[in-house]
CSV table of C-alpha atoms in Angstrom, one decimal:
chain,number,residue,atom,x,y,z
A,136,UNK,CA,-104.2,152.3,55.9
A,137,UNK,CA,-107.2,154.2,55.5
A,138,UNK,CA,-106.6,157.2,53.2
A,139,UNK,CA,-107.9,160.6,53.6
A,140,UNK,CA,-109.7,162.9,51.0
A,141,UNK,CA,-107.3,165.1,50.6
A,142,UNK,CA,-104.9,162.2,49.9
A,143,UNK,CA,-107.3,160.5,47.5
A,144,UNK,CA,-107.7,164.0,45.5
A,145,UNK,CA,-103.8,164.2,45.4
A,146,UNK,CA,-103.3,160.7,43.7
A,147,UNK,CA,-106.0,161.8,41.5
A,148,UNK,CA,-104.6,165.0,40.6
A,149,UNK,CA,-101.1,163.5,40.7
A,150,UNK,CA,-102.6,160.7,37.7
A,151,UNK,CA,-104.1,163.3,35.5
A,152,UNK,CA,-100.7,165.5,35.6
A,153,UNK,CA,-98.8,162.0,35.0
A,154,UNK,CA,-101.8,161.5,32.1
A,155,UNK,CA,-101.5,165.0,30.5
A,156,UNK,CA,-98.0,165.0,30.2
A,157,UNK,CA,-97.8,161.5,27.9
A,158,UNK,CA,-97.8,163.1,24.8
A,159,UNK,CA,-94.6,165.3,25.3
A,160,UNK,CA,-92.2,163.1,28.1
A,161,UNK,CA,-92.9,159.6,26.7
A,162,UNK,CA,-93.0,157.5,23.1
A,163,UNK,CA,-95.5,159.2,21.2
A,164,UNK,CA,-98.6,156.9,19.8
A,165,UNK,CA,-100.1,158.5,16.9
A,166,UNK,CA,-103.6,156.9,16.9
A,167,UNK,CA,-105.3,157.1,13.5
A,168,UNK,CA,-109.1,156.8,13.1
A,169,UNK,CA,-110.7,158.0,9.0
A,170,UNK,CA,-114.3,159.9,10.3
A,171,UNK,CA,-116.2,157.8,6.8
A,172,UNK,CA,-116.3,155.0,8.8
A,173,UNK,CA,-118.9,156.3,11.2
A,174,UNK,CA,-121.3,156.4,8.2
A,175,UNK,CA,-120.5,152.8,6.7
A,176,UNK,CA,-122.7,150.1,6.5
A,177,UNK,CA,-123.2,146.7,8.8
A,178,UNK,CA,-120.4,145.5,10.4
A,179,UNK,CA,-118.3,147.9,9.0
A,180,UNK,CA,-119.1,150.7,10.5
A,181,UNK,CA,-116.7,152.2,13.6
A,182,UNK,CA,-117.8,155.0,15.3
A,183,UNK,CA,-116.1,157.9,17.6
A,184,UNK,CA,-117.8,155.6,20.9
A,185,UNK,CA,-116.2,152.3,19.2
A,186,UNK,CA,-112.4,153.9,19.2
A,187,UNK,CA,-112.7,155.1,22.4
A,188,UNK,CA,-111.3,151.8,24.3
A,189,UNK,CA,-108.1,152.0,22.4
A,190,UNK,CA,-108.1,156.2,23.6
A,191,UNK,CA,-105.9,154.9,26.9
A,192,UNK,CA,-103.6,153.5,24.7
A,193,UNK,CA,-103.1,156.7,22.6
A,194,UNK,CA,-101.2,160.0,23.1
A,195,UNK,CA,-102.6,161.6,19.9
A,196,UNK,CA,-106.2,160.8,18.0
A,197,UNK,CA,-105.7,161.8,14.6
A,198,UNK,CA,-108.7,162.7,12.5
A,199,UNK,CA,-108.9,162.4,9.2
A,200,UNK,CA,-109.0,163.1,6.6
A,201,UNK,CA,-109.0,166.9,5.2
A,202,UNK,CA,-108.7,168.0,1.7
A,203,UNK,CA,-108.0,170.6,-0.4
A,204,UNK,CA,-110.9,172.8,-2.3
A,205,UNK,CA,-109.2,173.4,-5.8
A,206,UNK,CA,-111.0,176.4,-6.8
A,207,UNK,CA,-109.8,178.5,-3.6
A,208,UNK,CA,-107.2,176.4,-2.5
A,209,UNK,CA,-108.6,176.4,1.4
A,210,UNK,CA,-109.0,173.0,3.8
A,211,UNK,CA,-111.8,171.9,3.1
A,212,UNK,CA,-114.2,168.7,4.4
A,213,UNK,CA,-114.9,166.0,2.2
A,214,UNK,CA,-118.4,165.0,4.1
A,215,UNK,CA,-119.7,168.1,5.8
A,216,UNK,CA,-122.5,166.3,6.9
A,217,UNK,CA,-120.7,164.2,9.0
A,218,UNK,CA,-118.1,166.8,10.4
A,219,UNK,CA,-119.0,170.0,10.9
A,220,UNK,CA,-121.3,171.8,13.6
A,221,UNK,CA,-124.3,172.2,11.1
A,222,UNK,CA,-124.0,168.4,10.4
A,223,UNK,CA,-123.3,165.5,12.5
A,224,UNK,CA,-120.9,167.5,14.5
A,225,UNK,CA,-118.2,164.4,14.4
A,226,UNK,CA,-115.2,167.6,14.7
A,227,UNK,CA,-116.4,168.5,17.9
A,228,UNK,CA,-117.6,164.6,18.9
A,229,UNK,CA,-113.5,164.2,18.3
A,230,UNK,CA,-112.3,166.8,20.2
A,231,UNK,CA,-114.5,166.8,22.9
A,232,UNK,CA,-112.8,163.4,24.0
A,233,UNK,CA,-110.0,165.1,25.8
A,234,UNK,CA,-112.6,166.3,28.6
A,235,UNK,CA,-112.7,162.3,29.5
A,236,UNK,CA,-108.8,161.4,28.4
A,237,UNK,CA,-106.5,164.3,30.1
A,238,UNK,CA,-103.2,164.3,28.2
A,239,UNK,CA,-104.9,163.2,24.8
A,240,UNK,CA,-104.3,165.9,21.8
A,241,UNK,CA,-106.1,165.6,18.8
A,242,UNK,CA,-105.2,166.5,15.5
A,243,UNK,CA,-106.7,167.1,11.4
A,244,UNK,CA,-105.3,165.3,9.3
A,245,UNK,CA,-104.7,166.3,5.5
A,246,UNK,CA,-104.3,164.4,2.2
A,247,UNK,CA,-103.1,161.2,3.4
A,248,UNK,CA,-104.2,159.4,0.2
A,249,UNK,CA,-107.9,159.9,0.2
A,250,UNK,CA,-108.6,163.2,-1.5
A,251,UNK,CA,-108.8,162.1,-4.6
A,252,UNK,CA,-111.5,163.9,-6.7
A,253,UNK,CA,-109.9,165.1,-9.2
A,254,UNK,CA,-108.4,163.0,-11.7
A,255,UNK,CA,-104.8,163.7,-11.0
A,256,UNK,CA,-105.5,164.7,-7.2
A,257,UNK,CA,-101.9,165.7,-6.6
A,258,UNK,CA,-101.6,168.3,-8.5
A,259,UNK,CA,-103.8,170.7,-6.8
A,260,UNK,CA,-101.5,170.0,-3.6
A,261,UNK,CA,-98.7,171.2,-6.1
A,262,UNK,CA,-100.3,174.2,-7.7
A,263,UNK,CA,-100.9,175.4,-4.3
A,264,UNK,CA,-97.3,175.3,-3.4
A,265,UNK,CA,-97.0,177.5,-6.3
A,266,UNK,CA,-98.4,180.7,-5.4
A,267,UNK,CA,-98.0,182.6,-1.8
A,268,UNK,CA,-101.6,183.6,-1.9
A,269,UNK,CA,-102.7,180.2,-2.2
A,270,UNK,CA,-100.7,179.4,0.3
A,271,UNK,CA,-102.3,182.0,2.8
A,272,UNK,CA,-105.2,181.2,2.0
A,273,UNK,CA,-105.0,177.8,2.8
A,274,UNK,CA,-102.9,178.0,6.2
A,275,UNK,CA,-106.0,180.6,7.3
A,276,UNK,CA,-108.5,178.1,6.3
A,277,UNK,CA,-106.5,175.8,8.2
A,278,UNK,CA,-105.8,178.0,11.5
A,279,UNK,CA,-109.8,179.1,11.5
A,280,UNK,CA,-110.6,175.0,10.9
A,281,UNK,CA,-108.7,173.8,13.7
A,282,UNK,CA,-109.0,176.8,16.3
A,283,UNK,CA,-113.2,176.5,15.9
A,284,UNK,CA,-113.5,173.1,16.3
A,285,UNK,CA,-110.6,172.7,19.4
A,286,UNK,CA,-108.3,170.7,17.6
A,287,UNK,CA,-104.8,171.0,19.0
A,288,UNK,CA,-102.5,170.9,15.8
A,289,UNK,CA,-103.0,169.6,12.0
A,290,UNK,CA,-101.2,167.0,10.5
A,291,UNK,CA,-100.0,167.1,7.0
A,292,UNK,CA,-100.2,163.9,5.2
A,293,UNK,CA,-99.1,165.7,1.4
A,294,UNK,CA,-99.8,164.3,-1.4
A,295,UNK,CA,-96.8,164.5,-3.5
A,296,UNK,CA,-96.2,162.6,-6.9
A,297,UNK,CA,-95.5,158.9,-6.0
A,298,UNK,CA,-93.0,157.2,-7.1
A,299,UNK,CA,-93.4,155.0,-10.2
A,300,UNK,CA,-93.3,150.9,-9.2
A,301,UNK,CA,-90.8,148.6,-9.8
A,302,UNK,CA,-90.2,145.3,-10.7
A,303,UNK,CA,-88.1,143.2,-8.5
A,304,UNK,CA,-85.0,142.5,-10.4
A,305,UNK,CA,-82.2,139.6,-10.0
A,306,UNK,CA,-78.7,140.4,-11.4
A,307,UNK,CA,-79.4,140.2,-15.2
A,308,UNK,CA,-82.3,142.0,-14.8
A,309,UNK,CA,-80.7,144.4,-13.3
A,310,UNK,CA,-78.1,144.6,-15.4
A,311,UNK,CA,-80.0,144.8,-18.5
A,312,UNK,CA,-82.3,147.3,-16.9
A,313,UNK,CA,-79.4,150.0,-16.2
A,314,UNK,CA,-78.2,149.3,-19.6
A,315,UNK,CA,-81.5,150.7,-20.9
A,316,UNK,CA,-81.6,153.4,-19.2
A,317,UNK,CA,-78.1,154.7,-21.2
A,318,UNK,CA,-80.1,155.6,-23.8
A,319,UNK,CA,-83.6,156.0,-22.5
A,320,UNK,CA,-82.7,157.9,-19.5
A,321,UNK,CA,-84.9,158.2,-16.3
A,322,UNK,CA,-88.6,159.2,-15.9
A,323,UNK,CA,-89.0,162.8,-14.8
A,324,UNK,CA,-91.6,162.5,-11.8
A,325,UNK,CA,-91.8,166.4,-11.0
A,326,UNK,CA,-90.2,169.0,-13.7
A,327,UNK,CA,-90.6,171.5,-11.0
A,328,UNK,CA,-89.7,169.3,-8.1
A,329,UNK,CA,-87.0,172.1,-7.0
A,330,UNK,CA,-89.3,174.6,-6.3
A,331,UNK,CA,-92.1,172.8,-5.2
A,332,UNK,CA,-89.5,171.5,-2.4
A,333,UNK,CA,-88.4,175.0,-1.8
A,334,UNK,CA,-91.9,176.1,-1.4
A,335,UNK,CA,-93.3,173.1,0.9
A,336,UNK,CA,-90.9,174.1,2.9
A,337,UNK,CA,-91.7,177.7,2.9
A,338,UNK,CA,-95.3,176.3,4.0
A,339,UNK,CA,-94.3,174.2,6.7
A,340,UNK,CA,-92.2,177.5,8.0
A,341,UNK,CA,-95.4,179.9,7.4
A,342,UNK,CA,-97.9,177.6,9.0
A,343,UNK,CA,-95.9,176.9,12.4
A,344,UNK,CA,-95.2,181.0,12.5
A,345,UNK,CA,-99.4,180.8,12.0
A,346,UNK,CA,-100.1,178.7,14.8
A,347,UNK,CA,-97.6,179.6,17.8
A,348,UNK,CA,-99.4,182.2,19.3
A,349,UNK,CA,-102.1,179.3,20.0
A,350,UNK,CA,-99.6,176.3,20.4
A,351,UNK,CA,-101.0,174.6,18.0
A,352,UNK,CA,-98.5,172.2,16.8
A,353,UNK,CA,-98.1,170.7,13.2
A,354,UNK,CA,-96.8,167.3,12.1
A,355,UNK,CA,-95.9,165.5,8.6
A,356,UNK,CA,-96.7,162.1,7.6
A,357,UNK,CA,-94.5,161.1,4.8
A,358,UNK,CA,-97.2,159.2,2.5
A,359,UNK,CA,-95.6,155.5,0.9
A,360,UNK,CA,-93.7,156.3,-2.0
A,361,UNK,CA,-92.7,160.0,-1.7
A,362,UNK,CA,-89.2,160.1,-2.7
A,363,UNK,CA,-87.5,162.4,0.3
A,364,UNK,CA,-84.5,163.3,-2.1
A,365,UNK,CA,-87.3,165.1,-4.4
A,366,UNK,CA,-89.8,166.7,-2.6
A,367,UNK,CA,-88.3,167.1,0.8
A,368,UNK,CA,-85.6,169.5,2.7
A,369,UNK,CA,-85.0,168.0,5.5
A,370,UNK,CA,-82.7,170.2,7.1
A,371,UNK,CA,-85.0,172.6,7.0
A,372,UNK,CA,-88.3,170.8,7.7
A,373,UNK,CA,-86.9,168.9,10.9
A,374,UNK,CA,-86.9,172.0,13.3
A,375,UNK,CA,-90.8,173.5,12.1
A,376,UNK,CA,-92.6,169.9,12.4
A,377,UNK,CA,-93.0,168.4,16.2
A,378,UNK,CA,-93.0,165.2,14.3
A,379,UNK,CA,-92.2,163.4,11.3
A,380,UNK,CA,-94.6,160.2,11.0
A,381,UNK,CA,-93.1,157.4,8.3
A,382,UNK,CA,-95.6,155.2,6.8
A,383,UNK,CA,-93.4,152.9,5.2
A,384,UNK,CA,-96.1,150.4,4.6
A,385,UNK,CA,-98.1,149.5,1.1
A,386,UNK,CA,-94.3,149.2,-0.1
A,387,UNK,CA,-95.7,146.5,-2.7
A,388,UNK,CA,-99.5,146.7,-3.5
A,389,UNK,CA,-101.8,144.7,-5.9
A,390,UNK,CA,-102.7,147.8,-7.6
A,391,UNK,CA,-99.2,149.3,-8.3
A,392,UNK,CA,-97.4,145.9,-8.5
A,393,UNK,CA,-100.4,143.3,-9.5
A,394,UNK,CA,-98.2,140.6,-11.6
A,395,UNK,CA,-95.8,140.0,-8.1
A,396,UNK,CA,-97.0,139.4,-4.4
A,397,UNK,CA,-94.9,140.5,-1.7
A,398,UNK,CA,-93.8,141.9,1.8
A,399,UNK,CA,-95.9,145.4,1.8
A,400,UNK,CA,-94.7,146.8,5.1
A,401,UNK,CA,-90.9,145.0,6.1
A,402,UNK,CA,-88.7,146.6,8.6
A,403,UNK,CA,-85.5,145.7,6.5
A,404,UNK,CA,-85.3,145.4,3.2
A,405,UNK,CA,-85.2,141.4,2.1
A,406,UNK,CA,-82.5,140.6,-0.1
A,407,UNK,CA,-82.7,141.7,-4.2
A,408,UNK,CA,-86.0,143.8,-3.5
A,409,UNK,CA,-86.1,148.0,-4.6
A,410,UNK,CA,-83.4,149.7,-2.7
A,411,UNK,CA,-85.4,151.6,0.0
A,412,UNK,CA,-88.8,150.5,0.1
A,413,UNK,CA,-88.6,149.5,4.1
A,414,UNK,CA,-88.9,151.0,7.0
A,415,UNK,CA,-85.3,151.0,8.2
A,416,UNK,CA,-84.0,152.9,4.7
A,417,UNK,CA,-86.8,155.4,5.5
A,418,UNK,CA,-85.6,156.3,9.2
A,419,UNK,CA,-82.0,156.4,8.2
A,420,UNK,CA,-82.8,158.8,5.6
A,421,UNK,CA,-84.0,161.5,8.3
A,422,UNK,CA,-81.9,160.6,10.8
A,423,UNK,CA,-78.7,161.3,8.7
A,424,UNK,CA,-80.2,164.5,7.6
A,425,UNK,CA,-80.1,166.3,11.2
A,426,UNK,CA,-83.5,165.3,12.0
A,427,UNK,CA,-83.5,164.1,16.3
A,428,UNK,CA,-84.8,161.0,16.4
A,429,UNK,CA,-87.2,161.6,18.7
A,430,UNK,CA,-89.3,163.4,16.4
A,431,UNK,CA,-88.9,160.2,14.0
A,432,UNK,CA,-92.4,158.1,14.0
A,433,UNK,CA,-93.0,155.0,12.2
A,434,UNK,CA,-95.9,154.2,11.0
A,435,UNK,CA,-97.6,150.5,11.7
A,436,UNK,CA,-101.1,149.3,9.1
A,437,UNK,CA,-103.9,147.7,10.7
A,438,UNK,CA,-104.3,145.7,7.7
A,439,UNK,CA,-102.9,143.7,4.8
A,440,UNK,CA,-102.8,143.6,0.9
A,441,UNK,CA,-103.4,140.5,-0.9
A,442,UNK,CA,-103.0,139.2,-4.4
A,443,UNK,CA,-104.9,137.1,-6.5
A,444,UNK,CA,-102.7,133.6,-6.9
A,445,UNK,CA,-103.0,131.7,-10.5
A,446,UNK,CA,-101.3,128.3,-11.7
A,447,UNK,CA,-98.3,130.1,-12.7
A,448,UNK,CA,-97.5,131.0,-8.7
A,449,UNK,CA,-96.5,127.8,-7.6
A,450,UNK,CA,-97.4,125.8,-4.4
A,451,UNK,CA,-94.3,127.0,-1.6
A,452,UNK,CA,-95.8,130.6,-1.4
A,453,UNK,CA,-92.5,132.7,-0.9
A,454,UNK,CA,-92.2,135.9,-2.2
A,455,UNK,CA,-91.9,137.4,-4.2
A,456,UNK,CA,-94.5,135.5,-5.6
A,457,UNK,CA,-96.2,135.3,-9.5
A,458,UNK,CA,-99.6,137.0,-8.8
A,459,UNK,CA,-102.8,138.4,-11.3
A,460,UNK,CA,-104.0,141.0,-9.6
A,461,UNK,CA,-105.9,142.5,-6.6
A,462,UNK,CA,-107.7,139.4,-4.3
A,463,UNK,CA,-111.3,139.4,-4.2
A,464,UNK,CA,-112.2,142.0,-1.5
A,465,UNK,CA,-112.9,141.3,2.2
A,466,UNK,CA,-116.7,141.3,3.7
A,467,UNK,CA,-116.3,144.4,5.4
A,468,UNK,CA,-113.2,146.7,4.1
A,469,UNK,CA,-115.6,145.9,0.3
A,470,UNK,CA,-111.6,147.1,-1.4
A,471,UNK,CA,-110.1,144.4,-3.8
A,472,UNK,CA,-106.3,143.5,-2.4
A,473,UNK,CA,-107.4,145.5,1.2
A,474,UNK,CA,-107.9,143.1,4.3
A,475,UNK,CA,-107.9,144.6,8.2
A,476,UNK,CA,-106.6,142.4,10.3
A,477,UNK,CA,-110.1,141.0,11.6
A,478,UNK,CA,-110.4,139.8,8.3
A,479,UNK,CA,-107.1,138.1,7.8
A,480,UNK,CA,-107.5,136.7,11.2
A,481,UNK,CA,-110.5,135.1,10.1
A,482,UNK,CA,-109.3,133.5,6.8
A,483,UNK,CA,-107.1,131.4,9.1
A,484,UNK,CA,-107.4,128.3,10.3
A,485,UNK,CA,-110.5,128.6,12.9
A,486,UNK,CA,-113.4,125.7,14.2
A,487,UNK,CA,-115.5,128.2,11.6
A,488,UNK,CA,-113.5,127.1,8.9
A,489,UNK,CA,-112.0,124.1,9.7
A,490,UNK,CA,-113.9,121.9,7.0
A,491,UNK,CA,-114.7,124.7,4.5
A,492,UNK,CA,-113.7,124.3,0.8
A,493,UNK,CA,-113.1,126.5,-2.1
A,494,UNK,CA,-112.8,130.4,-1.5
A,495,UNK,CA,-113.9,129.8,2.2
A,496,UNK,CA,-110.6,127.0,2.7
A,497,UNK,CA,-108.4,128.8,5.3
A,498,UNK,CA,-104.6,130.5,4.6
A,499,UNK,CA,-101.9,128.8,5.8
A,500,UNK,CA,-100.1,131.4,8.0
A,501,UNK,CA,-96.1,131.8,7.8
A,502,UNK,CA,-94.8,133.9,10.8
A,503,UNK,CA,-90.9,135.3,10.6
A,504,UNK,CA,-88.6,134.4,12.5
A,505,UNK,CA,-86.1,136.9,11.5
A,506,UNK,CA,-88.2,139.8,12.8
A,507,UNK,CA,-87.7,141.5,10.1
A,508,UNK,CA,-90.6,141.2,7.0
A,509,UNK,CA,-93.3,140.5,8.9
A,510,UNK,CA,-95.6,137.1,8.6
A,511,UNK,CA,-97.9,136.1,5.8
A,512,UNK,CA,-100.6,134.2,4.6
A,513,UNK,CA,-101.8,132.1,1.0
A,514,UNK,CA,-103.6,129.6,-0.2
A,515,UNK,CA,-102.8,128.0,-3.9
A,516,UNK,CA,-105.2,127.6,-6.1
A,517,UNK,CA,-107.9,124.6,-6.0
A,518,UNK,CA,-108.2,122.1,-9.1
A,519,UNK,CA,-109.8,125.0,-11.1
A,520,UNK,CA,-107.1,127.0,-10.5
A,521,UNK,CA,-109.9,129.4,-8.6
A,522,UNK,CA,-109.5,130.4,-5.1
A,523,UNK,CA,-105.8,131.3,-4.6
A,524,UNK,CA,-104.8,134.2,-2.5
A,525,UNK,CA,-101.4,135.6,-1.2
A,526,UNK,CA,-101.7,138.4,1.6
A,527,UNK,CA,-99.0,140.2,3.3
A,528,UNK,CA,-100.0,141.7,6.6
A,529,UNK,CA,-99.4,143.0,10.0
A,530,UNK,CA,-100.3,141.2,13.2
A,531,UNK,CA,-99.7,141.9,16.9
A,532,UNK,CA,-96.5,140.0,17.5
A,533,UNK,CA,-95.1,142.1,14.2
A,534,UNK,CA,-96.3,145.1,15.3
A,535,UNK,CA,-94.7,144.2,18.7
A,536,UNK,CA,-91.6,144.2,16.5
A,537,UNK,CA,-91.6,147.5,15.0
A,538,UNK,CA,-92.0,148.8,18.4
A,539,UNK,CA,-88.9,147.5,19.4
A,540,UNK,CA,-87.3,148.3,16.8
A,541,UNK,CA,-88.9,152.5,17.8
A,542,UNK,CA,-87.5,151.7,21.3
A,543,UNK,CA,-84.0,149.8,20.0
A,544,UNK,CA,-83.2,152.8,17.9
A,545,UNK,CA,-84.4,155.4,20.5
A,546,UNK,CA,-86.9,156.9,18.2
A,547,UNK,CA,-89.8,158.9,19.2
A,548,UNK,CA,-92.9,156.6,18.6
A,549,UNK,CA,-95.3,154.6,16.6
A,550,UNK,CA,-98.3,155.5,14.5
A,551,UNK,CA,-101.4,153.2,14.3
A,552,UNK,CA,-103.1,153.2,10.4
A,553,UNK,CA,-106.0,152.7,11.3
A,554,UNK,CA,-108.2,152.4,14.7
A,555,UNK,CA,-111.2,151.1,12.2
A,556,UNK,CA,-109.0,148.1,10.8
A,557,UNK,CA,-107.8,146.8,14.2
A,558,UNK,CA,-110.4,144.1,15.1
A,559,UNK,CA,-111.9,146.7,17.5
A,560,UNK,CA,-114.5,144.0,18.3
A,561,UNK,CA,-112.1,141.8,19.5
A,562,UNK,CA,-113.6,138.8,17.3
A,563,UNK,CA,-109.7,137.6,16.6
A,564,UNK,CA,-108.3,136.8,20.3
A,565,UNK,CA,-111.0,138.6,22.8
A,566,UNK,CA,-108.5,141.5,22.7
A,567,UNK,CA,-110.1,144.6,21.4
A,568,UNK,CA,-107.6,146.7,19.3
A,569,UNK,CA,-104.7,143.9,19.4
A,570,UNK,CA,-102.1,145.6,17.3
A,571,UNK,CA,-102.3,148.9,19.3
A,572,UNK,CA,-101.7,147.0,22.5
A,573,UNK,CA,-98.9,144.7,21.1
A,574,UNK,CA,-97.2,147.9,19.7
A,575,UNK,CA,-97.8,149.9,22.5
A,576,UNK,CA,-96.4,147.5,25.2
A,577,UNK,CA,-93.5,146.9,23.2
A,578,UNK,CA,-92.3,150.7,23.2
């Protein structure tokens, strides 16, 4: 049957209502993409026109990342060049991609790990909290920021004091460990951690009342190792944030835990690990606090961290494993321990590869059967003792499995860390973006 005009504009109209109303009736997919890696070199380099095929797939673009001037305490840009009007114009190039995607909101993000020009780069996030003029002056930074360049809501990534790492313990470890701490006592992370809670708090409450008359809306990404119990009131954060993203990955890192390879981003926690460094303990700890779950996001890495394997890690490859260090870095992410999943996908077993020797001789690749840890990859070191690597990692069929485990748990969606790191070329399997669409179909 042949349709008529008018019928043809109604399915249209009828697909952009179904479209713009994604972000607020369905699973939410927090889509992040880091604006530096527009201006990176060769192969590395993912621009706004490169994301945009993974934009269907999305019902927010996060931008990122913001920081925080620590002379006046206002939002500021780390690469003006690139972002704002009188440079590159990459704000606008972000925002401007809801004219073509109906129903996609884009947000600023802050923090999130990567302002980090001062020495101690927390503490001006804590300072801040410290004086209600500081305060206002950054929420009115932040309010001008996002209402000139048609953003729809900011997203606080805060860069509280991490936690300090841990060793993975058995029982007489353990044991011997909590007899120390009789006498030595525990490591005070934030002296004033009860009033820099109290007055987060009082900023989340004070930026919402800031942007309502607009409807700008304002999320929190809980950045790995934030302890909840310190720095966060829950009961009275849930009802001011329209979200509450998790990103309980980069649980174990070369950097904070370089003697001892291991799961970086599990869903449970595997047995005799840190007590809460897992997705599920993360969840739990907001859901029994009041928070709905449907404002509860977890967050799922394009990437993995590997470790630098020695003679002393042995030749079965299960973790947690005896490591020295950070792995050599990967050909495009140029970070020692820091692999996207293109370039994990190409240390496997290939026809590139298939007779190469030496730092070039592909991973074996252990999946997980239990759904639960996530797979990973290593290969031991060669007669020389050179060449052995142990990475933990996410892949589309693990990703697949946190998004069941969103949809299982009736939670309110997933987050995507980062659009950049998800083989956006599609050199893996011919699938551009494979862990956004594994996740996503999943939900």
């Amino acid at each position: 049957m042949w349709l008529t005009r008018s019928s043809v504009l109604a399915l249209l109209l009828a697909a952009v209502a179904v479209s713009a109303q994604n972000a607020t009736t369905g699973p939410k997919v927090l889509c992040y993409y880091e604006g530096k890696n527009a201006v990176r070199e060769g192969l590395a380099k993912v621009t706004v026109t490169d994301i945009e095929l993974a934009l269907p797939f999305c019902t927010h673009l996060i931008y990122g990342y913001a920081g925080i001037d620590p002379a006046t305490y206002r939002i500021r840009t780390p690469v003006g060049a690139l972002d704002l009007d009188e440079g590159a114009g990459q704000y606008r190039m972000v925002t401007t991609l809801k004219k073509r995607y109906p129903g996609l909101r884009v947000y600023l993000s802050l923090g999130g790990n990567t302002d980090l020009t001062e020495e101690k780069p927390f503490e001006k996030y804590l300072t801040l909290l410290e004086s209600a003029g500081s305060r206002t002056a950054f929420i009115n930074s932040a309010y001008t920021l996002i209402k000139t360049y048609g953003f729809d809501g900011l997203d606080l990534a805060w860069q509280f004091p991490q936690t300090k790492p841990k060793r993975i313990r058995g029982l007489p470890g353990k044991l011997w460990h909590g007899f120390k701490k009789l006498f030595t006592g525990d490591s005070v992370l934030d002296a004033k951690a009860d009033e820099h809670r109290e007055e987060f708090t009082a900023l989340v409450r004070d930026l919402k009342n800031a942007f309502a008359p607009d409807k700008f809306q304002l999320g929190y990404t809980q950045l790995p190792h934030v302890n909840e119990s310190i720095f966060l009131d829950i009961p009275l954060l849930k009802d001011n944030l329209e979200y509450i993203n998790i990103a309980a990955y980069d649980q174990q890192t070369p950097d904070r835990n370089p003697k001892e390879g291991d799961y970086s981003a599990p869903i449970y926690e595997p047995s005799d690990r840190v007590v809460g460094n897992n997705v599920h303990a993360k969840v739990r700890a907001w859901s029994i606090a009041g928070t709905p779950l449907d404002k509860i996001i977890v967050g799922i890495p394009t990437y993995g961290r590997g470790w630098k394997l020695d003679e002393d890690s042995g030749i079965t490859g299960v973790p947690p494993i005896p490591a020295d260090g950070p792995a050599p870095p990967g050909p495009h992410t140029a970070v020692a321990g820091a692999y996207s999943y293109g370039e994990v996908c190409a240390m496997l077993p290939n026809p590139s590869n298939v007779v190469s020797k030496g730092a070039d001789y592909p991973l074996r690749k252990i999946n997980d059967p239990t759904k639960r840890f996530g797979p990973y990859a290593f290969r031991i070191p060669d007669e020389s003792g050179k060449h052995g690597v142990w990475v933990s990692y996410e892949d589309p069929e693990s990703a697949g499995n946190k998004a069941a485990y969103v949809k299982a748990k009736g939670l309110g969606g997933i987050s995507i860390n980062e659009l950049s790191a998800d083989d956006f070329r599609g050199t893996c399997s011919g699938d551009k973006f494979p862990i956004l669409r594994a996740a996503k179909y999943r939900l």
